[in-house]
Amino acid sequence: MSGGAGVRITVDQGSAVPPYEQVRGQLAELIGTGRLAVGTRLPTVRRFAADLGLAVNTVARAYRELEAAGLLETRGRHGTFVAPGRDDAADRLQRMAAGYAAEAARLGVPPATALAMVRAALDAARPA
């Protein structure tokens, strides 16, 4: 399905990946690849939820997590926008994370397991 502002998101109700995570991951990928440019206004939570056939809280959670990650910003009653000021390294890392998440889902790896693998890899990469 789709939302406004050229946002094309699909939610697979049969997937092991929770709907909020599907929305969050797809929006993060669109932002990371530049298909959603800085300053793009996203649909309201209610509108996007209705367009996707999801509960309002599901979309709200995806928006909150993207805002916490610095990818979105909410400007009160003016709406939610793709945040400015991201750097190229964060964008590249976001694209890699989106690819990892898609591959984990394709392989049927549960999100908790995929996250544990990333945490272990990050711990191993830290200098002693």
mmCIF file of N, CA and C in Angstrom:
data_model
loop_
_atom_site.group_PDB
_atom_site.id
_atom_site.type_symbol
_atom_site.label_atom_id
_atom_site.label_comp_id
_atom_site.label_asym_id
_atom_site.label_seq_id
_atom_site.Cartn_x
_atom_site.Cartn_y
_atom_site.Cartn_z
ATOM 1 N N MET A 1 0.841 -1.183 0.000
ATOM 2 C CA MET A 1 0.000 0.000 0.000
ATOM 3 C C MET A 1 0.876 1.234 0.000
ATOM 4 N N SER A 2 0.263 2.361 0.053
ATOM 5 C CA SER A 2 1.066 3.570 0.012
ATOM 6 C C SER A 2 0.506 4.606 0.956
ATOM 7 N N GLY A 3 1.345 5.577 1.234
ATOM 8 C CA GLY A 3 0.915 6.740 1.984
ATOM 9 C C GLY A 3 1.097 7.946 1.087
ATOM 10 N N GLY A 4 0.812 9.123 1.590
ATOM 11 C CA GLY A 4 0.991 10.331 0.793
ATOM 12 C C GLY A 4 2.455 10.659 0.622
ATOM 13 N N ALA A 5 2.725 11.798 0.027
ATOM 14 C CA ALA A 5 4.077 12.323 -0.162
ATOM 15 C C ALA A 5 4.977 11.354 -0.917
ATOM 16 N N GLY A 6 4.383 10.527 -1.775
ATOM 17 C CA GLY A 6 5.197 9.597 -2.542
ATOM 18 C C GLY A 6 5.751 8.455 -1.721
ATOM 19 N N VAL A 7 5.206 8.228 -0.536
ATOM 20 C CA VAL A 7 5.682 7.180 0.348
ATOM 21 C C VAL A 7 5.027 5.871 -0.083
ATOM 22 N N ARG A 8 5.840 4.926 -0.502
ATOM 23 C CA ARG A 8 5.346 3.608 -0.909
ATOM 24 C C ARG A 8 5.817 2.574 0.095
ATOM 25 N N ILE A 9 4.884 2.087 0.878
ATOM 26 C CA ILE A 9 5.174 1.121 1.930
ATOM 27 C C ILE A 9 4.212 -0.051 1.765
ATOM 28 N N THR A 10 4.722 -1.248 1.958
ATOM 29 C CA THR A 10 3.853 -2.418 1.986
ATOM 30 C C THR A 10 4.054 -3.125 3.319
ATOM 31 N N VAL A 11 2.965 -3.651 3.852
ATOM 32 C CA VAL A 11 3.011 -4.377 5.111
ATOM 33 C C VAL A 11 2.494 -5.775 4.841
ATOM 34 N N ASP A 12 3.317 -6.748 5.175
ATOM 35 C CA ASP A 12 2.958 -8.152 5.016
ATOM 36 C C ASP A 12 2.422 -8.648 6.352
ATOM 37 N N GLN A 13 1.106 -8.789 6.441
ATOM 38 C CA GLN A 13 0.478 -9.200 7.698
ATOM 39 C C GLN A 13 0.903 -10.607 8.115
ATOM 40 N N GLY A 14 1.360 -11.422 7.176
ATOM 41 C CA GLY A 14 1.782 -12.779 7.482
ATOM 42 C C GLY A 14 3.244 -12.896 7.891
ATOM 43 N N SER A 15 3.956 -11.777 7.862
ATOM 44 C CA SER A 15 5.376 -11.784 8.178
ATOM 45 C C SER A 15 5.612 -11.938 9.674
ATOM 46 N N ALA A 16 6.749 -12.543 10.016
ATOM 47 C CA ALA A 16 7.162 -12.635 11.416
ATOM 48 C C ALA A 16 7.640 -11.280 11.929
ATOM 49 N N VAL A 17 7.957 -10.357 11.010
ATOM 50 C CA VAL A 17 8.408 -9.018 11.388
ATOM 51 C C VAL A 17 7.176 -8.194 11.761
ATOM 52 N N PRO A 18 7.161 -7.602 12.956
ATOM 53 C CA PRO A 18 5.997 -6.819 13.372
ATOM 54 C C PRO A 18 5.709 -5.678 12.389
ATOM 55 N N PRO A 19 4.431 -5.322 12.217
ATOM 56 C CA PRO A 19 4.074 -4.260 11.265
ATOM 57 C C PRO A 19 4.805 -2.938 11.521
ATOM 58 N N TYR A 20 4.942 -2.518 12.802
ATOM 59 C CA TYR A 20 5.628 -1.250 13.059
ATOM 60 C C TYR A 20 7.063 -1.307 12.544
ATOM 61 N N GLU A 21 7.705 -2.478 12.683
ATOM 62 C CA GLU A 21 9.096 -2.627 12.242
ATOM 63 C C GLU A 21 9.174 -2.630 10.720
ATOM 64 N N GLN A 22 8.175 -3.191 10.061
ATOM 65 C CA GLN A 22 8.141 -3.155 8.596
ATOM 66 C C GLN A 22 8.034 -1.705 8.119
ATOM 67 N N VAL A 23 7.149 -0.936 8.751
ATOM 68 C CA VAL A 23 6.978 0.476 8.391
ATOM 69 C C VAL A 23 8.258 1.247 8.686
ATOM 70 N N ARG A 24 8.808 1.064 9.899
ATOM 71 C CA ARG A 24 10.027 1.775 10.299
ATOM 72 C C ARG A 24 11.171 1.461 9.347
ATOM 73 N N GLY A 25 11.360 0.177 9.060
ATOM 74 C CA GLY A 25 12.465 -0.229 8.192
ATOM 75 C C GLY A 25 12.342 0.306 6.778
ATOM 76 N N GLN A 26 11.136 0.271 6.232
ATOM 77 C CA GLN A 26 10.946 0.758 4.866
ATOM 78 C C GLN A 26 11.104 2.275 4.786
ATOM 79 N N LEU A 27 10.583 2.993 5.782
ATOM 80 C CA LEU A 27 10.779 4.447 5.791
ATOM 81 C C LEU A 27 12.260 4.784 5.954
ATOM 82 N N ALA A 28 12.948 4.074 6.847
ATOM 83 C CA ALA A 28 14.384 4.314 7.049
ATOM 84 C C ALA A 28 15.145 4.087 5.752
ATOM 85 N N GLU A 29 14.780 3.047 5.028
ATOM 86 C CA GLU A 29 15.450 2.776 3.758
ATOM 87 C C GLU A 29 15.171 3.885 2.737
ATOM 88 N N LEU A 30 13.920 4.325 2.649
ATOM 89 C CA LEU A 30 13.582 5.405 1.717
ATOM 90 C C LEU A 30 14.342 6.691 2.058
ATOM 91 N N ILE A 31 14.476 6.955 3.346
ATOM 92 C CA ILE A 31 15.219 8.148 3.784
ATOM 93 C C ILE A 31 16.705 7.959 3.513
ATOM 94 N N GLY A 32 17.225 6.799 3.875
ATOM 95 C CA GLY A 32 18.652 6.528 3.714
ATOM 96 C C GLY A 32 19.118 6.550 2.275
ATOM 97 N N THR A 33 18.250 6.133 1.362
ATOM 98 C CA THR A 33 18.625 6.123 -0.053
ATOM 99 C C THR A 33 18.305 7.439 -0.746
ATOM 100 N N GLY A 34 17.692 8.367 -0.018
ATOM 101 C CA GLY A 34 17.373 9.667 -0.603
ATOM 102 C C GLY A 34 16.073 9.700 -1.384
ATOM 103 N N ARG A 35 15.351 8.587 -1.424
ATOM 104 C CA ARG A 35 14.063 8.598 -2.131
ATOM 105 C C ARG A 35 13.036 9.432 -1.377
ATOM 106 N N LEU A 36 13.250 9.623 -0.087
ATOM 107 C CA LEU A 36 12.507 10.606 0.690
ATOM 108 C C LEU A 36 13.524 11.673 1.086
ATOM 109 N N ALA A 37 13.450 12.797 0.445
ATOM 110 C CA ALA A 37 14.444 13.853 0.635
ATOM 111 C C ALA A 37 14.235 14.596 1.944
ATOM 112 N N VAL A 38 15.312 15.214 2.424
ATOM 113 C CA VAL A 38 15.237 16.065 3.603
ATOM 114 C C VAL A 38 14.136 17.091 3.383
ATOM 115 N N GLY A 39 13.302 17.264 4.404
ATOM 116 C CA GLY A 39 12.216 18.233 4.334
ATOM 117 C C GLY A 39 10.907 17.675 3.816
ATOM 118 N N THR A 40 10.915 16.445 3.324
ATOM 119 C CA THR A 40 9.676 15.843 2.842
ATOM 120 C C THR A 40 8.717 15.668 4.007
ATOM 121 N N ARG A 41 7.487 16.121 3.806
ATOM 122 C CA ARG A 41 6.458 15.962 4.842
ATOM 123 C C ARG A 41 5.814 14.591 4.690
ATOM 124 N N LEU A 42 5.760 13.855 5.792
ATOM 125 C CA LEU A 42 5.132 12.543 5.785
ATOM 126 C C LEU A 42 3.646 12.679 6.095
ATOM 127 N N PRO A 43 2.872 11.678 5.722
ATOM 128 C CA PRO A 43 1.451 11.711 6.060
ATOM 129 C C PRO A 43 1.278 11.732 7.578
ATOM 130 N N THR A 44 0.146 12.238 8.032
ATOM 131 C CA THR A 44 -0.132 12.183 9.465
ATOM 132 C C THR A 44 -0.194 10.724 9.887
ATOM 133 N N VAL A 45 0.003 10.499 11.160
ATOM 134 C CA VAL A 45 -0.043 9.139 11.687
ATOM 135 C C VAL A 45 -1.395 8.507 11.369
ATOM 136 N N ARG A 46 -2.475 9.247 11.612
ATOM 137 C CA ARG A 46 -3.815 8.711 11.361
ATOM 138 C C ARG A 46 -4.023 8.390 9.885
ATOM 139 N N ARG A 47 -3.606 9.290 9.026
ATOM 140 C CA ARG A 47 -3.794 9.087 7.588
ATOM 141 C C ARG A 47 -2.982 7.882 7.094
ATOM 142 N N PHE A 48 -1.717 7.818 7.520
ATOM 143 C CA PHE A 48 -0.840 6.730 7.091
ATOM 144 C C PHE A 48 -1.370 5.394 7.608
ATOM 145 N N ALA A 49 -1.808 5.374 8.873
ATOM 146 C CA ALA A 49 -2.360 4.150 9.449
ATOM 147 C C ALA A 49 -3.582 3.698 8.652
ATOM 148 N N ALA A 50 -4.458 4.632 8.312
ATOM 149 C CA ALA A 50 -5.649 4.289 7.534
ATOM 150 C C ALA A 50 -5.261 3.768 6.156
ATOM 151 N N ASP A 51 -4.304 4.434 5.498
ATOM 152 C CA ASP A 51 -3.861 4.006 4.167
ATOM 153 C C ASP A 51 -3.279 2.589 4.193
ATOM 154 N N LEU A 52 -2.578 2.268 5.283
ATOM 155 C CA LEU A 52 -1.914 0.962 5.390
ATOM 156 C C LEU A 52 -2.790 -0.110 6.036
ATOM 157 N N GLY A 53 -3.940 0.303 6.577
ATOM 158 C CA GLY A 53 -4.804 -0.651 7.257
ATOM 159 C C GLY A 53 -4.231 -1.101 8.582
ATOM 160 N N LEU A 54 -3.534 -0.196 9.261
ATOM 161 C CA LEU A 54 -2.888 -0.506 10.535
ATOM 162 C C LEU A 54 -3.487 0.332 11.651
ATOM 163 N N ALA A 55 -3.218 -0.068 12.881
ATOM 164 C CA ALA A 55 -3.619 0.725 14.037
ATOM 165 C C ALA A 55 -2.771 1.998 14.096
ATOM 166 N N VAL A 56 -3.364 3.059 14.587
ATOM 167 C CA VAL A 56 -2.658 4.344 14.707
ATOM 168 C C VAL A 56 -1.394 4.183 15.546
ATOM 169 N N ASN A 57 -1.464 3.423 16.636
ATOM 170 C CA ASN A 57 -0.297 3.246 17.508
ATOM 171 C C ASN A 57 0.856 2.535 16.809
ATOM 172 N N THR A 58 0.542 1.704 15.825
ATOM 173 C CA THR A 58 1.587 0.998 15.072
ATOM 174 C C THR A 58 2.424 1.996 14.283
ATOM 175 N N VAL A 59 1.756 2.888 13.567
ATOM 176 C CA VAL A 59 2.470 3.903 12.782
ATOM 177 C C VAL A 59 3.144 4.903 13.714
ATOM 178 N N ALA A 60 2.475 5.270 14.802
ATOM 179 C CA ALA A 60 3.065 6.219 15.756
ATOM 180 C C ALA A 60 4.375 5.671 16.317
ATOM 181 N N ARG A 61 4.412 4.374 16.604
ATOM 182 C CA ARG A 61 5.651 3.773 17.128
ATOM 183 C C ARG A 61 6.767 3.851 16.092
ATOM 184 N N ALA A 62 6.450 3.542 14.841
ATOM 185 C CA ALA A 62 7.462 3.627 13.782
ATOM 186 C C ALA A 62 7.991 5.056 13.671
ATOM 187 N N TYR A 63 7.095 6.052 13.677
ATOM 188 C CA TYR A 63 7.519 7.454 13.600
ATOM 189 C C TYR A 63 8.389 7.819 14.798
ATOM 190 N N ARG A 64 7.992 7.399 16.021
ATOM 191 C CA ARG A 64 8.775 7.723 17.228
ATOM 192 C C ARG A 64 10.181 7.155 17.137
ATOM 193 N N GLU A 65 10.285 5.909 16.690
ATOM 194 C CA GLU A 65 11.608 5.288 16.603
ATOM 195 C C GLU A 65 12.476 5.978 15.553
ATOM 196 N N LEU A 66 11.876 6.389 14.459
ATOM 197 C CA LEU A 66 12.636 7.107 13.430
ATOM 198 C C LEU A 66 13.038 8.499 13.910
ATOM 199 N N GLU A 67 12.189 9.104 14.712
ATOM 200 C CA GLU A 67 12.532 10.409 15.286
ATOM 201 C C GLU A 67 13.677 10.251 16.284
ATOM 202 N N ALA A 68 13.618 9.211 17.106
ATOM 203 C CA ALA A 68 14.698 8.959 18.073
ATOM 204 C C ALA A 68 16.022 8.688 17.368
ATOM 205 N N ALA A 69 15.954 8.107 16.179
ATOM 206 C CA ALA A 69 17.161 7.819 15.397
ATOM 207 C C ALA A 69 17.647 9.037 14.618
ATOM 208 N N GLY A 70 16.903 10.141 14.687
ATOM 209 C CA GLY A 70 17.314 11.358 13.997
ATOM 210 C C GLY A 70 16.927 11.410 12.536
ATOM 211 N N LEU A 71 16.076 10.504 12.098
ATOM 212 C CA LEU A 71 15.686 10.488 10.684
ATOM 213 C C LEU A 71 14.449 11.329 10.416
ATOM 214 N N LEU A 72 13.612 11.505 11.424
ATOM 215 C CA LEU A 72 12.405 12.319 11.290
ATOM 216 C C LEU A 72 12.396 13.388 12.370
ATOM 217 N N GLU A 73 11.642 14.452 12.104
ATOM 218 C CA GLU A 73 11.398 15.461 13.129
ATOM 219 C C GLU A 73 9.935 15.868 13.049
ATOM 220 N N THR A 74 9.342 16.055 14.227
ATOM 221 C CA THR A 74 7.956 16.478 14.294
ATOM 222 C C THR A 74 7.943 17.955 14.640
ATOM 223 N N ARG A 75 7.180 18.697 13.869
ATOM 224 C CA ARG A 75 7.079 20.149 14.059
ATOM 225 C C ARG A 75 5.684 20.502 14.545
ATOM 226 N N GLY A 76 5.315 19.926 15.673
ATOM 227 C CA GLY A 76 4.003 20.207 16.263
ATOM 228 C C GLY A 76 2.874 19.943 15.289
ATOM 229 N N ARG A 77 1.973 20.883 15.175
ATOM 230 C CA ARG A 77 0.813 20.727 14.300
ATOM 231 C C ARG A 77 1.165 20.813 12.819
ATOM 232 N N HIS A 78 2.387 21.182 12.511
ATOM 233 C CA HIS A 78 2.795 21.295 11.102
ATOM 234 C C HIS A 78 3.086 19.942 10.469
ATOM 235 N N GLY A 79 3.341 18.943 11.299
ATOM 236 C CA GLY A 79 3.533 17.604 10.764
ATOM 237 C C GLY A 79 4.891 17.005 11.059
ATOM 238 N N THR A 80 5.135 15.878 10.412
ATOM 239 C CA THR A 80 6.373 15.127 10.573
ATOM 240 C C THR A 80 7.134 15.176 9.261
ATOM 241 N N PHE A 81 8.422 15.468 9.350
ATOM 242 C CA PHE A 81 9.258 15.689 8.176
ATOM 243 C C PHE A 81 10.539 14.864 8.258
ATOM 244 N N VAL A 82 11.122 14.596 7.090
ATOM 245 C CA VAL A 82 12.444 13.976 7.046
ATOM 246 C C VAL A 82 13.425 15.003 7.595
ATOM 247 N N ALA A 83 14.192 14.585 8.581
ATOM 248 C CA ALA A 83 15.078 15.498 9.303
ATOM 249 C C ALA A 83 16.309 15.886 8.491
ATOM 250 N N PRO A 84 16.731 17.140 8.646
ATOM 251 C CA PRO A 84 17.986 17.581 8.027
ATOM 252 C C PRO A 84 19.168 17.240 8.922
ATOM 253 N N GLY A 85 20.350 17.471 8.406
ATOM 254 C CA GLY A 85 21.541 17.403 9.223
ATOM 255 C C GLY A 85 22.127 16.025 9.431
ATOM 256 N N ARG A 86 21.636 15.042 8.692
ATOM 257 C CA ARG A 86 22.260 13.728 8.810
ATOM 258 C C ARG A 86 23.565 13.768 8.030
ATOM 259 N N ASP A 87 24.481 12.920 8.433
ATOM 260 C CA ASP A 87 25.748 12.899 7.700
ATOM 261 C C ASP A 87 25.812 11.683 6.783
ATOM 262 N N ASP A 88 26.759 11.716 5.855
ATOM 263 C CA ASP A 88 26.883 10.636 4.878
ATOM 264 C C ASP A 88 27.161 9.290 5.539
ATOM 265 N N ALA A 89 27.975 9.288 6.596
ATOM 266 C CA ALA A 89 28.294 8.031 7.273
ATOM 267 C C ALA A 89 27.028 7.421 7.865
ATOM 268 N N ALA A 90 26.204 8.240 8.492
ATOM 269 C CA ALA A 90 24.951 7.726 9.067
ATOM 270 C C ALA A 90 24.028 7.224 7.969
ATOM 271 N N ASP A 91 23.971 7.934 6.859
ATOM 272 C CA ASP A 91 23.127 7.493 5.746
ATOM 273 C C ASP A 91 23.608 6.155 5.193
ATOM 274 N N ARG A 92 24.914 6.016 5.014
ATOM 275 C CA ARG A 92 25.458 4.742 4.509
ATOM 276 C C ARG A 92 25.176 3.609 5.488
ATOM 277 N N LEU A 93 25.379 3.888 6.766
ATOM 278 C CA LEU A 93 25.132 2.869 7.771
ATOM 279 C C LEU A 93 23.651 2.499 7.810
ATOM 280 N N GLN A 94 22.772 3.490 7.648
ATOM 281 C CA GLN A 94 21.337 3.210 7.625
ATOM 282 C C GLN A 94 20.978 2.308 6.449
ATOM 283 N N ARG A 95 21.554 2.563 5.293
ATOM 284 C CA ARG A 95 21.288 1.719 4.121
ATOM 285 C C ARG A 95 21.769 0.288 4.379
ATOM 286 N N MET A 96 22.923 0.160 5.008
ATOM 287 C CA MET A 96 23.442 -1.171 5.322
ATOM 288 C C MET A 96 22.541 -1.869 6.341
ATOM 289 N N ALA A 97 22.069 -1.128 7.332
ATOM 290 C CA ALA A 97 21.176 -1.705 8.343
ATOM 291 C C ALA A 97 19.868 -2.155 7.698
ATOM 292 N N ALA A 98 19.342 -1.346 6.791
ATOM 293 C CA ALA A 98 18.103 -1.720 6.100
ATOM 294 C C ALA A 98 18.314 -2.983 5.272
ATOM 295 N N GLY A 99 19.461 -3.090 4.624
ATOM 296 C CA GLY A 99 19.773 -4.288 3.851
ATOM 297 C C GLY A 99 19.901 -5.515 4.742
ATOM 298 N N TYR A 100 20.547 -5.334 5.887
ATOM 299 C CA TYR A 100 20.691 -6.431 6.850
ATOM 300 C C TYR A 100 19.327 -6.879 7.350
ATOM 301 N N ALA A 101 18.472 -5.911 7.686
ATOM 302 C CA ALA A 101 17.143 -6.239 8.189
ATOM 303 C C ALA A 101 16.327 -6.980 7.137
ATOM 304 N N ALA A 102 16.410 -6.528 5.893
ATOM 305 C CA ALA A 102 15.674 -7.194 4.812
ATOM 306 C C ALA A 102 16.180 -8.625 4.617
ATOM 307 N N GLU A 103 17.484 -8.808 4.671
ATOM 308 C CA GLU A 103 18.053 -10.139 4.493
ATOM 309 C C GLU A 103 17.678 -11.051 5.664
ATOM 310 N N ALA A 104 17.704 -10.518 6.870
ATOM 311 C CA ALA A 104 17.311 -11.309 8.038
ATOM 312 C C ALA A 104 15.854 -11.752 7.905
ATOM 313 N N ALA A 105 14.990 -10.840 7.485
ATOM 314 C CA ALA A 105 13.572 -11.182 7.298
ATOM 315 C C ALA A 105 13.416 -12.222 6.196
ATOM 316 N N ARG A 106 14.150 -12.049 5.105
ATOM 317 C CA ARG A 106 14.071 -12.989 3.985
ATOM 318 C C ARG A 106 14.491 -14.389 4.425
ATOM 319 N N LEU A 107 15.492 -14.466 5.298
ATOM 320 C CA LEU A 107 15.988 -15.754 5.790
ATOM 321 C C LEU A 107 15.144 -16.320 6.930
ATOM 322 N N GLY A 108 14.190 -15.520 7.396
ATOM 323 C CA GLY A 108 13.340 -15.986 8.490
ATOM 324 C C GLY A 108 13.985 -15.902 9.852
ATOM 325 N N VAL A 109 15.027 -15.089 9.985
ATOM 326 C CA VAL A 109 15.692 -14.926 11.275
ATOM 327 C C VAL A 109 14.845 -13.979 12.128
ATOM 328 N N PRO A 110 14.462 -14.402 13.325
ATOM 329 C CA PRO A 110 13.653 -13.540 14.185
ATOM 330 C C PRO A 110 14.396 -12.231 14.504
ATOM 331 N N PRO A 111 13.652 -11.117 14.614
ATOM 332 C CA PRO A 111 14.304 -9.828 14.912
ATOM 333 C C PRO A 111 15.204 -9.858 16.143
ATOM 334 N N ALA A 112 14.782 -10.524 17.203
ATOM 335 C CA ALA A 112 15.614 -10.572 18.420
ATOM 336 C C ALA A 112 16.949 -11.259 18.146
ATOM 337 N N THR A 113 16.936 -12.295 17.330
ATOM 338 C CA THR A 113 18.169 -13.003 16.987
ATOM 339 C C THR A 113 19.059 -12.127 16.114
ATOM 340 N N ALA A 114 18.457 -11.452 15.130
ATOM 341 C CA ALA A 114 19.227 -10.576 14.247
ATOM 342 C C ALA A 114 19.869 -9.442 15.048
ATOM 343 N N LEU A 115 19.115 -8.871 15.992
ATOM 344 C CA LEU A 115 19.676 -7.808 16.833
ATOM 345 C C LEU A 115 20.801 -8.331 17.712
ATOM 346 N N ALA A 116 20.642 -9.531 18.252
ATOM 347 C CA ALA A 116 21.701 -10.119 19.086
ATOM 348 C C ALA A 116 22.973 -10.315 18.271
ATOM 349 N N MET A 117 22.820 -10.694 17.011
ATOM 350 C CA MET A 117 23.992 -10.883 16.151
ATOM 351 C C MET A 117 24.697 -9.547 15.901
ATOM 352 N N VAL A 118 23.922 -8.494 15.699
ATOM 353 C CA VAL A 118 24.515 -7.168 15.491
ATOM 354 C C VAL A 118 25.230 -6.708 16.759
ATOM 355 N N ARG A 119 24.580 -6.904 17.910
ATOM 356 C CA ARG A 119 25.223 -6.503 19.177
ATOM 357 C C ARG A 119 26.542 -7.240 19.379
ATOM 358 N N ALA A 120 26.551 -8.533 19.092
ATOM 359 C CA ALA A 120 27.780 -9.318 19.233
ATOM 360 C C ALA A 120 28.856 -8.806 18.275
ATOM 361 N N ALA A 121 28.471 -8.487 17.059
ATOM 362 C CA ALA A 121 29.443 -7.974 16.083
ATOM 363 C C ALA A 121 29.974 -6.619 16.526
ATOM 364 N N LEU A 122 29.110 -5.752 17.056
ATOM 365 C CA LEU A 122 29.562 -4.446 17.545
ATOM 366 C C LEU A 122 30.517 -4.606 18.727
ATOM 367 N N ASP A 123 30.171 -5.506 19.631
ATOM 368 C CA ASP A 123 31.061 -5.762 20.784
ATOM 369 C C ASP A 123 32.416 -6.274 20.324
ATOM 370 N N ALA A 124 32.420 -7.163 19.330
ATOM 371 C CA ALA A 124 33.680 -7.723 18.818
ATOM 372 C C ALA A 124 34.517 -6.668 18.097
ATOM 373 N N ALA A 125 33.860 -5.654 17.539
ATOM 374 C CA ALA A 125 34.575 -4.625 16.767
ATOM 375 C C ALA A 125 35.161 -3.535 17.648
ATOM 376 N N ARG A 126 34.757 -3.473 18.916
ATOM 377 C CA ARG A 126 35.281 -2.442 19.819
ATOM 378 C C ARG A 126 36.725 -2.722 20.167
ATOM 379 N N PRO A 127 37.528 -1.675 20.146
ATOM 380 C CA PRO A 127 38.924 -1.883 20.573
ATOM 381 C C PRO A 127 38.972 -2.237 22.053
ATOM 382 N N ALA A 128 39.891 -3.092 22.419
ATOM 383 C CA ALA A 128 39.994 -3.555 23.816
ATOM 384 C C ALA A 128 40.452 -2.488 24.752
#
